[in-house]
PDB file of C-alpha atoms in Angstrom:
ATOM      1  CA  MET A   1      13.639  22.584   1.824  1.00  0.00           C
ATOM      2  CA  GLU A   2      17.388  22.696   1.444  1.00  0.00           C
ATOM      3  CA  SER A   3      18.529  25.528  -0.813  1.00  0.00           C
ATOM      4  CA  LYS A   4      21.892  27.097  -1.588  1.00  0.00           C
ATOM      5  CA  VAL A   5      23.618  29.443  -4.050  1.00  0.00           C
ATOM      6  CA  PHE A   6      26.520  28.077  -6.104  1.00  0.00           C
ATOM      7  CA  THR A   7      28.944  30.015  -8.271  1.00  0.00           C
ATOM      8  CA  ALA A   8      31.347  28.744 -10.927  1.00  0.00           C
ATOM      9  CA  LYS A   9      32.855  29.701 -14.312  1.00  0.00           C
ATOM     10  CA  THR A  10      29.872  28.270 -16.165  1.00  0.00           C
ATOM     11  CA  VAL A  11      26.313  27.340 -15.234  1.00  0.00           C
ATOM     12  CA  GLU A  12      27.080  23.691 -15.979  1.00  0.00           C
ATOM     13  CA  ASP A  13      30.050  23.717 -13.577  1.00  0.00           C
ATOM     14  CA  ALA A  14      27.883  25.232 -10.858  1.00  0.00           C
ATOM     15  CA  VAL A  15      25.218  22.565 -11.395  1.00  0.00           C
ATOM     16  CA  THR A  16      27.825  19.817 -11.194  1.00  0.00           C
ATOM     17  CA  ASP A  17      29.138  21.250  -7.912  1.00  0.00           C
ATOM     18  CA  ALA A  18      25.629  21.474  -6.486  1.00  0.00           C
ATOM     19  CA  LEU A  19      24.690  17.879  -7.377  1.00  0.00           C
ATOM     20  CA  LYS A  20      27.934  16.664  -5.853  1.00  0.00           C
ATOM     21  CA  GLU A  21      27.366  18.562  -2.644  1.00  0.00           C
ATOM     22  CA  PHE A  22      23.694  17.556  -2.282  1.00  0.00           C
ATOM     23  CA  ARG A  23      24.441  13.987  -3.449  1.00  0.00           C
ATOM     24  CA  VAL A  24      21.389  13.973  -5.728  1.00  0.00           C
ATOM     25  CA  LEU A  25      20.495  13.511  -9.387  1.00  0.00           C
ATOM     26  CA  ARG A  26      19.629  16.313 -11.807  1.00  0.00           C
ATOM     27  CA  ASP A  27      15.872  15.670 -11.573  1.00  0.00           C
ATOM     28  CA  GLU A  28      15.867  15.864  -7.778  1.00  0.00           C
ATOM     29  CA  VAL A  29      16.676  19.583  -7.665  1.00  0.00           C
ATOM     30  CA  GLU A  30      15.218  22.816  -8.930  1.00  0.00           C
ATOM     31  CA  ILE A  31      17.704  25.193 -10.523  1.00  0.00           C
ATOM     32  CA  GLU A  32      17.252  28.929 -10.812  1.00  0.00           C
ATOM     33  CA  ILE A  33      19.874  30.922 -12.722  1.00  0.00           C
ATOM     34  CA  LEU A  34      20.726  34.088 -10.799  1.00  0.00           C
ATOM     35  CA  ALA A  35      23.527  35.367 -13.048  1.00  0.00           C
ATOM     36  CA  GLU A  36      24.884  34.270 -16.424  1.00  0.00           C
ATOM     37  CA  PRO A  37      28.675  34.177 -16.588  1.00  0.00           C
ATOM     38  CA  LYS A  38      30.519  36.984 -18.431  1.00  0.00           C
ATOM     39  CA  SER A  39      33.852  36.373 -20.038  1.00  0.00           C
ATOM     40  CA  GLY A  40      34.880  40.059 -19.844  1.00  0.00           C
ATOM     41  CA  LEU A  41      37.375  41.987 -21.891  1.00  0.00           C
ATOM     42  CA  PHE A  42      40.177  39.727 -23.245  1.00  0.00           C
ATOM     43  CA  GLY A  43      38.971  37.191 -20.718  1.00  0.00           C
ATOM     44  CA  LEU A  44      40.547  39.298 -18.001  1.00  0.00           C
ATOM     45  CA  LEU A  45      38.673  42.445 -17.139  1.00  0.00           C
ATOM     46  CA  GLY A  46      35.147  42.239 -15.791  1.00  0.00           C
ATOM     47  CA  THR A  47      34.799  38.462 -15.776  1.00  0.00           C
ATOM     48  CA  LYS A  48      31.838  37.292 -13.784  1.00  0.00           C
ATOM     49  CA  ASP A  49      31.032  33.812 -12.527  1.00  0.00           C
ATOM     50  CA  ALA A  50      27.700  32.129 -13.106  1.00  0.00           C
ATOM     51  CA  ALA A  51      25.467  32.029 -10.049  1.00  0.00           C
ATOM     52  CA  ILE A  52      22.600  29.611  -9.524  1.00  0.00           C
ATOM     53  CA  ARG A  53      20.245  28.813  -6.705  1.00  0.00           C
ATOM     54  CA  VAL A  54      19.719  25.094  -6.246  1.00  0.00           C
ATOM     55  CA  THR A  55      16.814  23.746  -4.209  1.00  0.00           C
ATOM     56  CA  LYS A  56      16.349  20.133  -3.279  1.00  0.00           C
ATOM     57  CA  ILE A  57      12.873  18.871  -4.216  1.00  0.00           C
ATOM     58  CA  ASP A  58      11.184  17.042  -1.390  1.00  0.00           C
ATOM     59  CA  LYS A  59       9.673  13.895  -2.789  1.00  0.00           C
ATOM     60  CA  PRO A  60       7.033  12.128  -0.731  1.00  0.00           C
ATOM     61  CA  SER A  61       8.530   9.239   1.175  1.00  0.00           C
ATOM     62  CA  LYS A  62       7.927   5.690  -0.013  1.00  0.00           C
ATOM     63  CA  ASN A  63       6.363   4.526   3.224  1.00  0.00           C
ATOM     64  CA  VAL A  64       3.982   7.443   3.609  1.00  0.00           C
ATOM     65  CA  THR A  65       2.839   7.108  -0.017  1.00  0.00           C
ATOM     66  CA  ALA A  66       2.316   3.368   0.388  1.00  0.00           C
ATOM     67  CA  ILE A  67       0.273   3.717   3.570  1.00  0.00           C
ATOM     68  CA  GLU A  68      -1.859   6.493   2.104  1.00  0.00           C
ATOM     69  CA  PHE A  69      -2.600   4.435  -0.997  1.00  0.00           C
ATOM     70  CA  LEU A  70      -3.611   1.389   1.042  1.00  0.00           C
ATOM     71  CA  GLU A  71      -5.729   3.336   3.512  1.00  0.00           C
ATOM     72  CA  ASN A  72      -7.611   5.034   0.682  1.00  0.00           C
ATOM     73  CA  VAL A  73      -8.103   1.787  -1.232  1.00  0.00           C
ATOM     74  CA  CYS A  74      -9.293  -0.140   1.830  1.00  0.00           C
ATOM     75  CA  GLU A  75     -11.659   2.651   2.832  1.00  0.00           C
ATOM     76  CA  ALA A  76     -13.165   2.677  -0.649  1.00  0.00           C
ATOM     77  CA  MET A  77     -13.518  -1.118  -0.415  1.00  0.00           C
ATOM     78  CA  GLY A  78     -15.437  -0.664   2.827  1.00  0.00           C
ATOM     79  CA  ILE A  79     -12.821  -2.407   4.969  1.00  0.00           C
ATOM     80  CA  GLU A  80     -11.446  -0.995   8.189  1.00  0.00           C
ATOM     81  CA  VAL A  81      -7.755  -1.662   8.601  1.00  0.00           C
ATOM     82  CA  SER A  82      -4.637  -0.646  10.429  1.00  0.00           C
ATOM     83  CA  ILE A  83      -1.311  -0.836   8.684  1.00  0.00           C
ATOM     84  CA  GLN A  84       2.171  -1.534   9.999  1.00  0.00           C
ATOM     85  CA  VAL A  85       5.435  -0.900   8.186  1.00  0.00           C
ATOM     86  CA  GLU A  86       8.767  -2.584   8.752  1.00  0.00           C
ATOM     87  CA  ASP A  87      11.893  -1.756   6.842  1.00  0.00           C
ATOM     88  CA  LYS A  88      13.690  -5.010   6.078  1.00  0.00           C
ATOM     89  CA  GLY A  89      16.694  -3.627   4.224  1.00  0.00           C
ATOM     90  CA  ASP A  90      16.208  -4.701   0.634  1.00  0.00           C
ATOM     91  CA  TYR A  91      12.435  -4.683   0.919  1.00  0.00           C
ATOM     92  CA  THR A  92       9.611  -3.077   2.886  1.00  0.00           C
ATOM     93  CA  TYR A  93       7.146  -5.277   4.709  1.00  0.00           C
ATOM     94  CA  LEU A  94       3.652  -3.834   4.992  1.00  0.00           C
ATOM     95  CA  SER A  95       1.211  -5.705   7.122  1.00  0.00           C
ATOM     96  CA  ILE A  96      -2.539  -5.104   7.260  1.00  0.00           C
ATOM     97  CA  GLN A  97      -4.573  -5.862  10.360  1.00  0.00           C
ATOM     98  CA  GLY A  98      -8.329  -5.632  10.765  1.00  0.00           C
ATOM     99  CA  ASN A  99     -11.577  -7.561  10.651  1.00  0.00           C
ATOM    100  CA  ALA A 100     -12.778  -9.920   7.944  1.00  0.00           C
ATOM    101  CA  LEU A 101      -9.688  -9.554   5.821  1.00  0.00           C
ATOM    102  CA  GLY A 102     -10.287 -12.732   3.825  1.00  0.00           C
ATOM    103  CA  VAL A 103     -11.634 -10.483   1.097  1.00  0.00           C
ATOM    104  CA  LEU A 104      -8.216  -8.800   0.815  1.00  0.00           C
ATOM    105  CA  ILE A 105      -6.477 -12.147   0.376  1.00  0.00           C
ATOM    106  CA  GLY A 106      -8.797 -13.753  -2.142  1.00  0.00           C
ATOM    107  CA  ARG A 107      -8.475 -17.198  -3.637  1.00  0.00           C
ATOM    108  CA  ARG A 108      -4.886 -18.395  -3.086  1.00  0.00           C
ATOM    109  CA  GLY A 109      -3.795 -14.820  -2.365  1.00  0.00           C
ATOM    110  CA  GLU A 110      -4.895 -13.562  -5.774  1.00  0.00           C
ATOM    111  CA  THR A 111      -6.368 -10.295  -4.464  1.00  0.00           C
ATOM    112  CA  LEU A 112      -3.434  -9.717  -2.139  1.00  0.00           C
ATOM    113  CA  ASP A 113      -0.978 -10.163  -5.020  1.00  0.00           C
ATOM    114  CA  ALA A 114      -3.011  -7.792  -7.221  1.00  0.00           C
ATOM    115  CA  LEU A 115      -3.057  -5.185  -4.461  1.00  0.00           C
ATOM    116  CA  GLN A 116       0.669  -5.613  -3.840  1.00  0.00           C
ATOM    117  CA  TYR A 117       1.361  -5.124  -7.545  1.00  0.00           C
ATOM    118  CA  LEU A 118      -0.782  -1.964  -7.755  1.00  0.00           C
ATOM    119  CA  LEU A 119       0.781  -0.653  -4.538  1.00  0.00           C
ATOM    120  CA  ASN A 120       4.309  -0.992  -5.919  1.00  0.00           C
ATOM    121  CA  LEU A 121       3.273   0.693  -9.185  1.00  0.00           C
ATOM    122  CA  ALA A 122       1.547   3.559  -7.368  1.00  0.00           C
ATOM    123  CA  VAL A 123       4.530   4.207  -5.084  1.00  0.00           C
ATOM    124  CA  ASN A 124       6.896   4.081  -8.051  1.00  0.00           C
ATOM    125  CA  ARG A 125       4.712   6.503  -9.975  1.00  0.00           C
ATOM    126  CA  GLN A 126       4.474   8.983  -7.087  1.00  0.00           C
ATOM    127  CA  THR A 127       7.991   8.893  -5.651  1.00  0.00           C
ATOM    128  CA  GLY A 128      10.030   7.920  -8.707  1.00  0.00           C
ATOM    129  CA  GLU A 129      11.706   5.251  -6.603  1.00  0.00           C
ATOM    130  CA  LYS A 130      11.637   1.564  -7.370  1.00  0.00           C
ATOM    131  CA  PRO A 131      10.057   0.205  -4.246  1.00  0.00           C
ATOM    132  CA  HIS A 132      10.072  -3.414  -3.243  1.00  0.00           C
ATOM    133  CA  ILE A 133       7.070  -3.754  -1.012  1.00  0.00           C
ATOM    134  CA  ILE A 134       5.779  -7.055   0.270  1.00  0.00           C
ATOM    135  CA  LEU A 135       2.159  -6.741   1.300  1.00  0.00           C
ATOM    136  CA  ASP A 136       0.805  -9.111   3.909  1.00  0.00           C
ATOM    137  CA  VAL A 137      -2.513  -9.625   5.645  1.00  0.00           C
ATOM    138  CA  GLU A 138      -2.442 -11.069   9.151  1.00  0.00           C
ATOM    139  CA  GLY A 139       0.510 -13.362   8.537  1.00  0.00           C
ATOM    140  CA  TYR A 140      -0.965 -14.915   5.372  1.00  0.00           C
ATOM    141  CA  ARG A 141       2.380 -14.995   3.505  1.00  0.00           C
ATOM    142  CA  ASP A 142       4.087 -17.038   6.234  1.00  0.00           C
ATOM    143  CA  LYS A 143       1.178 -19.458   6.483  1.00  0.00           C
ATOM    144  CA  ARG A 144       1.137 -19.900   2.703  1.00  0.00           C
ATOM    145  CA  ARG A 145       4.899 -20.515   2.732  1.00  0.00           C
ATOM    146  CA  GLU A 146       4.496 -23.270   5.323  1.00  0.00           C
ATOM    147  CA  THR A 147       1.664 -24.817   3.302  1.00  0.00           C
ATOM    148  CA  LEU A 148       3.770 -24.811   0.133  1.00  0.00           C
ATOM    149  CA  GLU A 149       6.800 -26.273   1.906  1.00  0.00           C
ATOM    150  CA  ARG A 150       4.668 -29.090   3.269  1.00  0.00           C
ATOM    151  CA  LEU A 151       3.069 -29.630  -0.150  1.00  0.00           C
ATOM    152  CA  ALA A 152       6.505 -29.762  -1.811  1.00  0.00           C
ATOM    153  CA  GLY A 153       7.713 -32.390   0.676  1.00  0.00           C
ATOM    154  CA  ASN A 154       4.596 -34.532   0.269  1.00  0.00           C
ATOM    155  CA  LEU A 155       4.647 -34.381  -3.528  1.00  0.00           C
ATOM    156  CA  ALA A 156       8.351 -35.267  -3.643  1.00  0.00           C
ATOM    157  CA  LYS A 157       7.556 -38.399  -1.618  1.00  0.00           C
ATOM    158  CA  LYS A 158       4.674 -39.192  -3.935  1.00  0.00           C
ATOM    159  CA  ALA A 159       6.904 -38.768  -7.000  1.00  0.00           C
ATOM    160  CA  LYS A 160       9.407 -41.189  -5.551  1.00  0.00           C
ATOM    161  CA  ARG A 161       6.734 -43.707  -4.529  1.00  0.00           C
ATOM    162  CA  THR A 162       4.935 -43.666  -7.883  1.00  0.00           C
ATOM    163  CA  GLN A 163       8.162 -43.221  -9.937  1.00  0.00           C
ATOM    164  CA  ARG A 164       6.463 -40.455 -11.888  1.00  0.00           C
ATOM    165  CA  SER A 165       6.877 -36.715 -12.477  1.00  0.00           C
ATOM    166  CA  ILE A 166       4.304 -34.478 -10.853  1.00  0.00           C
ATOM    167  CA  VAL A 167       3.021 -31.234 -12.387  1.00  0.00           C
ATOM    168  CA  LEU A 168       1.803 -28.672  -9.866  1.00  0.00           C
ATOM    169  CA  GLU A 169      -0.912 -26.106 -10.492  1.00  0.00           C
ATOM    170  CA  PRO A 170       0.103 -22.693 -11.892  1.00  0.00           C
ATOM    171  CA  MET A 171       1.779 -20.420  -9.354  1.00  0.00           C
ATOM    172  CA  ASN A 172       3.335 -16.987  -9.321  1.00  0.00           C
ATOM    173  CA  PRO A 173       7.160 -16.624  -9.295  1.00  0.00           C
ATOM    174  CA  GLN A 174       7.423 -16.164  -5.511  1.00  0.00           C
ATOM    175  CA  GLU A 175       5.435 -19.316  -4.814  1.00  0.00           C
ATOM    176  CA  ARG A 176       7.337 -21.346  -7.402  1.00  0.00           C
ATOM    177  CA  ARG A 177      10.576 -20.245  -5.783  1.00  0.00           C
ATOM    178  CA  ILE A 178       9.401 -21.609  -2.434  1.00  0.00           C
ATOM    179  CA  ILE A 179       8.854 -25.036  -4.047  1.00  0.00           C
ATOM    180  CA  HIS A 180      12.237 -24.934  -5.837  1.00  0.00           C
ATOM    181  CA  THR A 181      14.091 -23.875  -2.667  1.00  0.00           C
ATOM    182  CA  THR A 182      12.376 -26.473  -0.505  1.00  0.00           C
ATOM    183  CA  LEU A 183      13.405 -29.310  -2.827  1.00  0.00           C
ATOM    184  CA  GLN A 184      16.759 -28.041  -4.098  1.00  0.00           C
ATOM    185  CA  ASN A 185      18.797 -30.494  -2.007  1.00  0.00           C
ATOM    186  CA  HIS A 186      16.337 -33.349  -2.171  1.00  0.00           C
ATOM    187  CA  PRO A 187      18.106 -36.703  -2.764  1.00  0.00           C
ATOM    188  CA  TYR A 188      15.550 -38.183  -5.227  1.00  0.00           C
ATOM    189  CA  VAL A 189      13.838 -35.338  -7.097  1.00  0.00           C
ATOM    190  CA  SER A 190      14.672 -32.154  -8.976  1.00  0.00           C
ATOM    191  CA  THR A 191      12.360 -29.303  -9.953  1.00  0.00           C
ATOM    192  CA  ALA A 192      11.842 -27.167 -13.043  1.00  0.00           C
ATOM    193  CA  SER A 193       9.312 -24.566 -14.182  1.00  0.00           C
ATOM    194  CA  GLU A 194       7.366 -25.087 -17.390  1.00  0.00           C
ATOM    195  CA  GLY A 195       4.867 -23.070 -19.451  1.00  0.00           C
ATOM    196  CA  GLU A 196       4.290 -19.360 -19.849  1.00  0.00           C
ATOM    197  CA  GLU A 197       3.169 -16.794 -17.303  1.00  0.00           C
ATOM    198  CA  PRO A 198       0.643 -16.592 -15.773  1.00  0.00           C
ATOM    199  CA  TYR A 199       0.222 -20.369 -16.159  1.00  0.00           C
ATOM    200  CA  ARG A 200       3.825 -21.288 -15.419  1.00  0.00           C
ATOM    201  CA  LYS A 201       4.021 -24.305 -13.136  1.00  0.00           C
ATOM    202  CA  VAL A 202       6.551 -26.351 -11.272  1.00  0.00           C
ATOM    203  CA  VAL A 203       7.285 -29.908 -12.319  1.00  0.00           C
ATOM    204  CA  ILE A 204       8.793 -32.308  -9.815  1.00  0.00           C
ATOM    205  CA  LYS A 205      10.935 -34.890 -11.619  1.00  0.00           C
ATOM    206  CA  LEU A 206      12.847 -37.939 -10.491  1.00  0.00           C
ATOM    207  CA  LYS A 207      16.594 -37.556 -10.528  1.00  0.00           C
TER     208      LYS A 207
ATOM    209  CA  MET B   1     -17.028   1.157  -6.157  1.00  0.00           C
ATOM    210  CA  GLU B   2     -16.602   4.112  -8.486  1.00  0.00           C
ATOM    211  CA  LYS B   3     -14.448   5.805  -5.844  1.00  0.00           C
ATOM    212  CA  LEU B   4     -12.211   2.735  -5.593  1.00  0.00           C
ATOM    213  CA  VAL B   5     -11.543   2.630  -9.336  1.00  0.00           C
ATOM    214  CA  GLU B   6     -10.862   6.361  -9.269  1.00  0.00           C
ATOM    215  CA  ILE B   7      -8.363   6.151  -6.386  1.00  0.00           C
ATOM    216  CA  ILE B   8      -6.425   3.323  -8.023  1.00  0.00           C
ATOM    217  CA  ALA B   9      -6.433   4.888 -11.495  1.00  0.00           C
ATOM    218  CA  LYS B  10      -5.386   8.334 -10.268  1.00  0.00           C
ATOM    219  CA  SER B  11      -2.417   6.939  -8.379  1.00  0.00           C
ATOM    220  CA  LEU B  12      -1.112   5.111 -11.476  1.00  0.00           C
ATOM    221  CA  VAL B  13      -1.308   7.729 -14.210  1.00  0.00           C
ATOM    222  CA  GLU B  14       0.692  10.799 -15.185  1.00  0.00           C
ATOM    223  CA  HIS B  15      -2.452  12.897 -15.608  1.00  0.00           C
ATOM    224  CA  PRO B  16      -4.775  12.189 -12.665  1.00  0.00           C
ATOM    225  CA  GLU B  17      -6.888  15.208 -13.591  1.00  0.00           C
ATOM    226  CA  GLU B  18      -7.947  13.414 -16.764  1.00  0.00           C
ATOM    227  CA  VAL B  19      -9.242  10.299 -15.034  1.00  0.00           C
ATOM    228  CA  ARG B  20     -12.997   9.877 -15.564  1.00  0.00           C
ATOM    229  CA  VAL B  21     -15.066   7.173 -13.941  1.00  0.00           C
ATOM    230  CA  THR B  22     -18.723   6.559 -14.694  1.00  0.00           C
ATOM    231  CA  THR B  23     -21.127   3.785 -13.787  1.00  0.00           C
ATOM    232  CA  SER B  24     -23.977   2.295 -15.720  1.00  0.00           C
ATOM    233  CA  LYS B  25     -26.439  -0.213 -14.305  1.00  0.00           C
ATOM    234  CA  HIS B  26     -27.239  -3.391 -16.192  1.00  0.00           C
ATOM    235  CA  GLU B  27     -29.477  -6.357 -15.467  1.00  0.00           C
ATOM    236  CA  ASP B  28     -26.553  -8.458 -14.306  1.00  0.00           C
ATOM    237  CA  GLY B  29     -24.765  -5.783 -12.286  1.00  0.00           C
ATOM    238  CA  MET B  30     -22.853  -2.548 -12.507  1.00  0.00           C
ATOM    239  CA  VAL B  31     -20.409  -1.632 -15.228  1.00  0.00           C
ATOM    240  CA  ILE B  32     -17.766   0.878 -14.226  1.00  0.00           C
ATOM    241  CA  GLU B  33     -16.272   2.687 -17.180  1.00  0.00           C
ATOM    242  CA  LEU B  34     -12.790   4.121 -16.780  1.00  0.00           C
ATOM    243  CA  ARG B  35     -11.336   6.754 -19.084  1.00  0.00           C
ATOM    244  CA  VAL B  36      -7.804   8.131 -18.873  1.00  0.00           C
ATOM    245  CA  ALA B  37      -5.597  10.372 -21.017  1.00  0.00           C
ATOM    246  CA  ASN B  38      -4.456   8.632 -24.219  1.00  0.00           C
ATOM    247  CA  GLU B  39      -0.808   8.511 -23.184  1.00  0.00           C
ATOM    248  CA  ASP B  40      -1.831   6.971 -19.865  1.00  0.00           C
ATOM    249  CA  MET B  41      -3.575   3.958 -21.426  1.00  0.00           C
ATOM    250  CA  GLY B  42      -0.442   1.851 -21.038  1.00  0.00           C
ATOM    251  CA  LYS B  43      -0.187   2.764 -17.350  1.00  0.00           C
ATOM    252  CA  ILE B  44      -3.689   1.451 -16.737  1.00  0.00           C
ATOM    253  CA  ILE B  45      -3.553  -1.651 -18.954  1.00  0.00           C
ATOM    254  CA  GLY B  46       0.050  -2.818 -18.577  1.00  0.00           C
ATOM    255  CA  LYS B  47       1.978  -5.465 -20.441  1.00  0.00           C
ATOM    256  CA  GLN B  48      -0.436  -8.213 -21.479  1.00  0.00           C
ATOM    257  CA  GLY B  49      -3.142  -6.413 -19.514  1.00  0.00           C
ATOM    258  CA  ARG B  50      -1.489  -7.176 -16.208  1.00  0.00           C
ATOM    259  CA  ILE B  51      -2.386  -3.865 -14.549  1.00  0.00           C
ATOM    260  CA  ALA B  52      -5.974  -3.973 -15.814  1.00  0.00           C
ATOM    261  CA  LYS B  53      -6.259  -7.511 -14.473  1.00  0.00           C
ATOM    262  CA  ALA B  54      -4.985  -6.435 -11.050  1.00  0.00           C
ATOM    263  CA  ILE B  55      -7.452  -3.535 -10.929  1.00  0.00           C
ATOM    264  CA  ARG B  56     -10.339  -5.873 -11.844  1.00  0.00           C
ATOM    265  CA  SER B  57      -9.286  -8.359  -9.226  1.00  0.00           C
ATOM    266  CA  VAL B  58      -9.250  -5.763  -6.426  1.00  0.00           C
ATOM    267  CA  VAL B  59     -12.570  -4.288  -7.562  1.00  0.00           C
ATOM    268  CA  LYS B  60     -14.116  -7.752  -7.728  1.00  0.00           C
ATOM    269  CA  ALA B  61     -13.039  -8.436  -4.156  1.00  0.00           C
ATOM    270  CA  ALA B  62     -14.563  -5.150  -2.993  1.00  0.00           C
ATOM    271  CA  ALA B  63     -17.753  -5.927  -4.900  1.00  0.00           C
ATOM    272  CA  ILE B  64     -18.101  -9.315  -3.249  1.00  0.00           C
ATOM    273  CA  ASN B  65     -17.523  -7.671   0.129  1.00  0.00           C
ATOM    274  CA  ASN B  66     -20.431  -5.327  -0.591  1.00  0.00           C
ATOM    275  CA  ASN B  67     -22.679  -7.963  -2.216  1.00  0.00           C
ATOM    276  CA  LEU B  68     -22.488  -6.327  -5.624  1.00  0.00           C
ATOM    277  CA  LYS B  69     -21.719  -7.493  -9.107  1.00  0.00           C
ATOM    278  CA  VAL B  70     -19.316  -5.141 -10.790  1.00  0.00           C
ATOM    279  CA  SER B  71     -17.204  -5.217 -13.920  1.00  0.00           C
ATOM    280  CA  VAL B  72     -14.614  -2.666 -14.970  1.00  0.00           C
ATOM    281  CA  GLU B  73     -14.255  -1.537 -18.544  1.00  0.00           C
ATOM    282  CA  ILE B  74     -11.430   0.605 -19.790  1.00  0.00           C
ATOM    283  CA  VAL B  75     -12.827   2.843 -22.501  1.00  0.00           C
ATOM    284  CA  GLU B  76     -10.802   4.322 -25.312  1.00  0.00           C
ATOM    285  CA  ASP B  77     -12.458   7.386 -26.833  1.00  0.00           C
TER     286      ASP B  77
END
């Protein structure tokens, strides 16, 4: 652990210096006061600076916490898995491989979404960071995206042919966004979301 | 199944040492009762029960995988 002694006129000044040097926030360090400052006689004789020891707290890394959580959960579910992590910049992509993983996906990805939600909460709780982890099982997310893109295209055609709006089944925000994005430049239809979560659904309307 | 509920609950709360999980058997399956510290109730239930729903959904999947019928109840003492 990184640790260093800082001195300044006041304890507060020393803390400020330390946080600046370590480039961290107040709750990411441990501070031990070694000496209180003394102002001395007439502020001249016998003045003493404050001295503090500042130690950086090692927080568990996001990725390690995420993998541990998943391994423990899957083991308790009785599923053998291996997990891969990829850092994608603004999000982390965690992919699970193994046998008979349909159970982890569930109907329309319901279990996978639940697990992804709990995973993000658990990592946030344990590291204090706001993680953005996308959880995937054997390429399910990509396959689902393709399915939704195809569905969007087909339903847009149907809307045009029948001259009627089409209401899709309820979907989560990520899935609705795929439909919106797929049809955003469509010449004949526009899309909107209606209803309240978790029953919010996309409506395909004629322009 | 009890272990699964315990792992999930302990990783979500501020006071993991106060997580208690017990199971009772009923005619139509197992009921897993989950107890956490009072101030952790929100961390286990979530806005509009979203966290509780996610926990139930993962436990249900595990139960199906093991040919069991399980429900999770969050108990307030």
